[in-house]
C-alpha positions as MATLAB code, in Angstrom:
seq = 'MKQFFDFFPVLLFFIAYTMSKDFMLATKVLMGASLVQIAGYWVWKRKVEKLHLVTFAIVIVMGGLTLFLDDPIFVVWKPSIVNWTLASVLLVSLVFGKNLVRKAALAFLKQAPHLSLDLPENKWAPICVTWILYFVALGVINLYVYFQFGEDFWVTFKLVGFTVINLVFFVAQFLYLSRYIEEVEPENKQESQS';
ca = [
     107.021   68.382   85.918;
     104.782   71.283   85.536;
     102.226   69.300   87.484;
     104.613   69.485   90.503;
     104.791   73.068   90.293;
     101.173   73.644   90.266;
     100.621   71.194   93.535;
     104.156   72.031   95.113;
     102.718   75.072   97.409;
      99.678   72.732   98.865;
     102.051   69.848   99.241;
     104.685   71.980  101.692;
     101.322   73.642  103.078;
     100.115   70.176  104.257;
     103.366   68.937  105.399;
     104.151   71.888  107.562;
     100.707   72.050  109.055;
     100.739   68.078  109.807;
     103.948   68.123  111.322;
     103.476   71.452  113.208;
      99.676   71.721  113.831;
     100.422   75.532  113.302;
      98.180   77.190  110.762;
     100.030   80.240  110.865;
     103.648   78.518  110.003;
     101.923   76.522  107.382;
     100.671   79.892  106.045;
     104.181   81.240  105.969;
     105.210   78.035  104.431;
     102.552   78.438  101.572;
     103.483   82.077  100.998;
     107.308   80.942  100.538;
     106.591   78.019   98.383;
     104.201   79.922   96.525;
     107.132   82.399   95.451;
     109.557   79.795   94.707;
     106.894   78.211   92.630;
     106.744   81.429   90.287;
     110.370   81.761   90.613;
     111.148   78.023   90.075;
     108.987   78.134   86.950;
     110.407   81.531   85.349;
     113.768   79.886   85.607;
     112.646   76.689   83.822;
     110.178   77.975   81.182;
     111.566   81.983   81.216;
     107.740   82.927   81.581;
     105.218   82.777   84.513;
     101.561   81.427   83.803;
      98.725   83.709   84.437;
      97.069   81.503   86.622;
     100.197   81.232   88.906;
     100.467   85.106   89.406;
      96.697   85.119   90.181;
      96.911   82.221   92.499;
     100.236   83.873   94.098;
      98.527   87.364   94.536;
      95.397   85.811   96.012;
      97.994   83.802   98.686;
      99.978   86.731   99.526;
      96.565   88.931  100.174;
      94.911   86.025  102.123;
      97.733   84.809  103.665;
      98.845   88.062  104.894;
      95.333   89.076  106.388;
      95.680   85.495  108.251;
      98.925   86.293  109.616;
      98.083   90.064  110.376;
      94.840   89.128  112.054;
      95.906   85.795  113.449;
      92.602   84.273  111.825;
      93.114   81.255  109.339;
      89.602   81.764  107.529;
      91.596   83.853  105.137;
      93.738   81.200  103.853;
      90.667   78.771  103.979;
      88.657   81.057  101.441;
      91.738   81.422   99.174;
      91.052   77.850   97.285;
      87.217   79.207   96.958;
      88.161   82.496   95.840;
      90.645   81.194   92.970;
      87.882   78.409   91.820;
      85.309   81.083   91.762;
      87.672   83.474   89.729;
      88.414   80.516   87.095;
      84.468   80.252   87.044;
      84.143   83.795   86.324;
      86.785   83.892   83.759;
      85.359   80.719   81.902;
      81.950   82.586   81.857;
      83.114   85.666   80.627;
      84.846   84.099   77.785;
      81.935   82.020   76.935;
      79.647   84.974   76.861;
      81.983   87.031   74.363;
      82.510   83.702   72.238;
      86.151   83.251   73.172;
      85.472   79.723   75.203;
      88.934   79.376   76.634;
      87.837   75.834   77.603;
      88.170   74.877   73.869;
      91.224   76.962   73.292;
      93.193   75.207   76.162;
      92.105   71.926   74.895;
      93.263   72.661   71.478;
      96.339   73.972   72.763;
      97.027   70.950   74.932;
      96.549   68.775   71.736;
      99.050   70.726   69.653;
     101.369   68.791   72.203;
     100.480   65.643   70.313;
     100.577   66.231   66.590;
      99.673   63.082   65.835;
      96.160   63.514   67.113;
      93.285   65.516   66.169;
      90.138   66.336   67.943;
      87.101   66.651   65.912;
      84.522   67.926   68.367;
      81.227   69.420   66.897;
      81.271   73.235   67.491;
      77.824   73.132   69.249;
      79.414   70.742   71.811;
      82.054   73.376   73.290;
      79.847   75.646   75.175;
      78.064   72.763   77.218;
      81.649   71.711   78.038;
      82.760   75.212   79.321;
      79.584   75.468   81.366;
      80.602   71.942   82.524;
      83.772   73.620   83.795;
      82.119   76.588   85.217;
      79.826   74.506   87.217;
      82.905   72.182   88.475;
      84.782   75.319   89.555;
      81.887   76.943   91.457;
      81.337   73.493   93.215;
      85.079   73.308   94.169;
      84.557   76.656   96.064;
      81.247   75.654   97.672;
      82.840   72.267   98.548;
      85.904   73.663  100.010;
      84.173   76.131  102.500;
      81.526   73.261  103.064;
      84.189   70.740  104.551;
      86.144   73.482  106.556;
      83.020   74.702  108.383;
      81.502   70.976  108.837;
      84.598   69.297  109.715;
      87.242   71.623  111.233;
      90.703   72.720  110.526;
      92.319   69.221  110.453;
      89.953   67.430  108.213;
      90.238   70.328  105.999;
      94.081   70.901  105.286;
      93.961   66.862  104.549;
      90.941   67.219  102.334;
      92.481   70.147  100.620;
      95.438   67.750   99.621;
      93.861   64.547   99.141;
      90.081   65.337   98.666;
      90.794   67.916   95.975;
      93.276   65.774   94.328;
      90.703   62.627   94.010;
      88.008   65.092   92.830;
      90.160   66.697   90.332;
      91.337   63.589   88.849;
      87.774   62.083   88.602;
      86.960   65.200   86.714;
      89.931   65.286   84.320;
      89.350   61.530   83.612;
      85.871   62.114   82.849;
      86.537   65.119   80.587;
      89.013   62.842   78.797;
      86.836   59.955   78.376;
      84.269   62.292   76.829;
      86.716   63.777   74.440;
      88.468   60.626   73.860;
      85.122   59.989   71.174;
      86.236   62.743   69.540;
      90.278   62.406   69.100;
      91.343   60.663   66.173;
      95.051   59.798   65.113;
      96.339   61.466   61.953;
      99.002   60.451   59.822;
     102.303   62.980   60.203;
     102.099   64.985   56.818;
     105.672   63.647   55.424;
     104.206   60.115   55.624;
     101.080   61.484   53.258;
     103.301   63.314   51.145;
     105.625   60.554   50.434;
     102.655   58.139   49.613;
     101.375   60.463   47.132;
];
């Protein structure tokens, strides 16, 4: 369900643009969908994720500039700014020894208490650097596609292309980490055997 909330604004932007070929209308839909995303997530979880808030702020600023100046370039820049912001946050976390990729992976794994991640400490920094480079590359790819192939192709690529790229990257990360994931017996089962 969370993936739907993350994907919701981009999907509605794509649908609005595809049906109308009107970038300004699609921008309004994107801004409205981002607001609905925040409100919906609040109703569902009684909290709002920081990433949603940062993305929402960037959508409002860049979408507002797009509408005010009647120029789509500001919304086109939005994915690059979001990705480069994520890369910057990860870089700062790595420099200050707080490796947010490690923290996120371990928090995600807590959802499966029967699994344990036994990744050597010296492997976490390279994984974080991989994520930083990934987000930098996404930002570059976003602008390259727009300027090389035009608006229509960019809108489709934003939905389909980035979905495929994300899927490949996340599967590759999972396959790499899966070598270090082990199944553990529940504590109460161990206690009953002793």
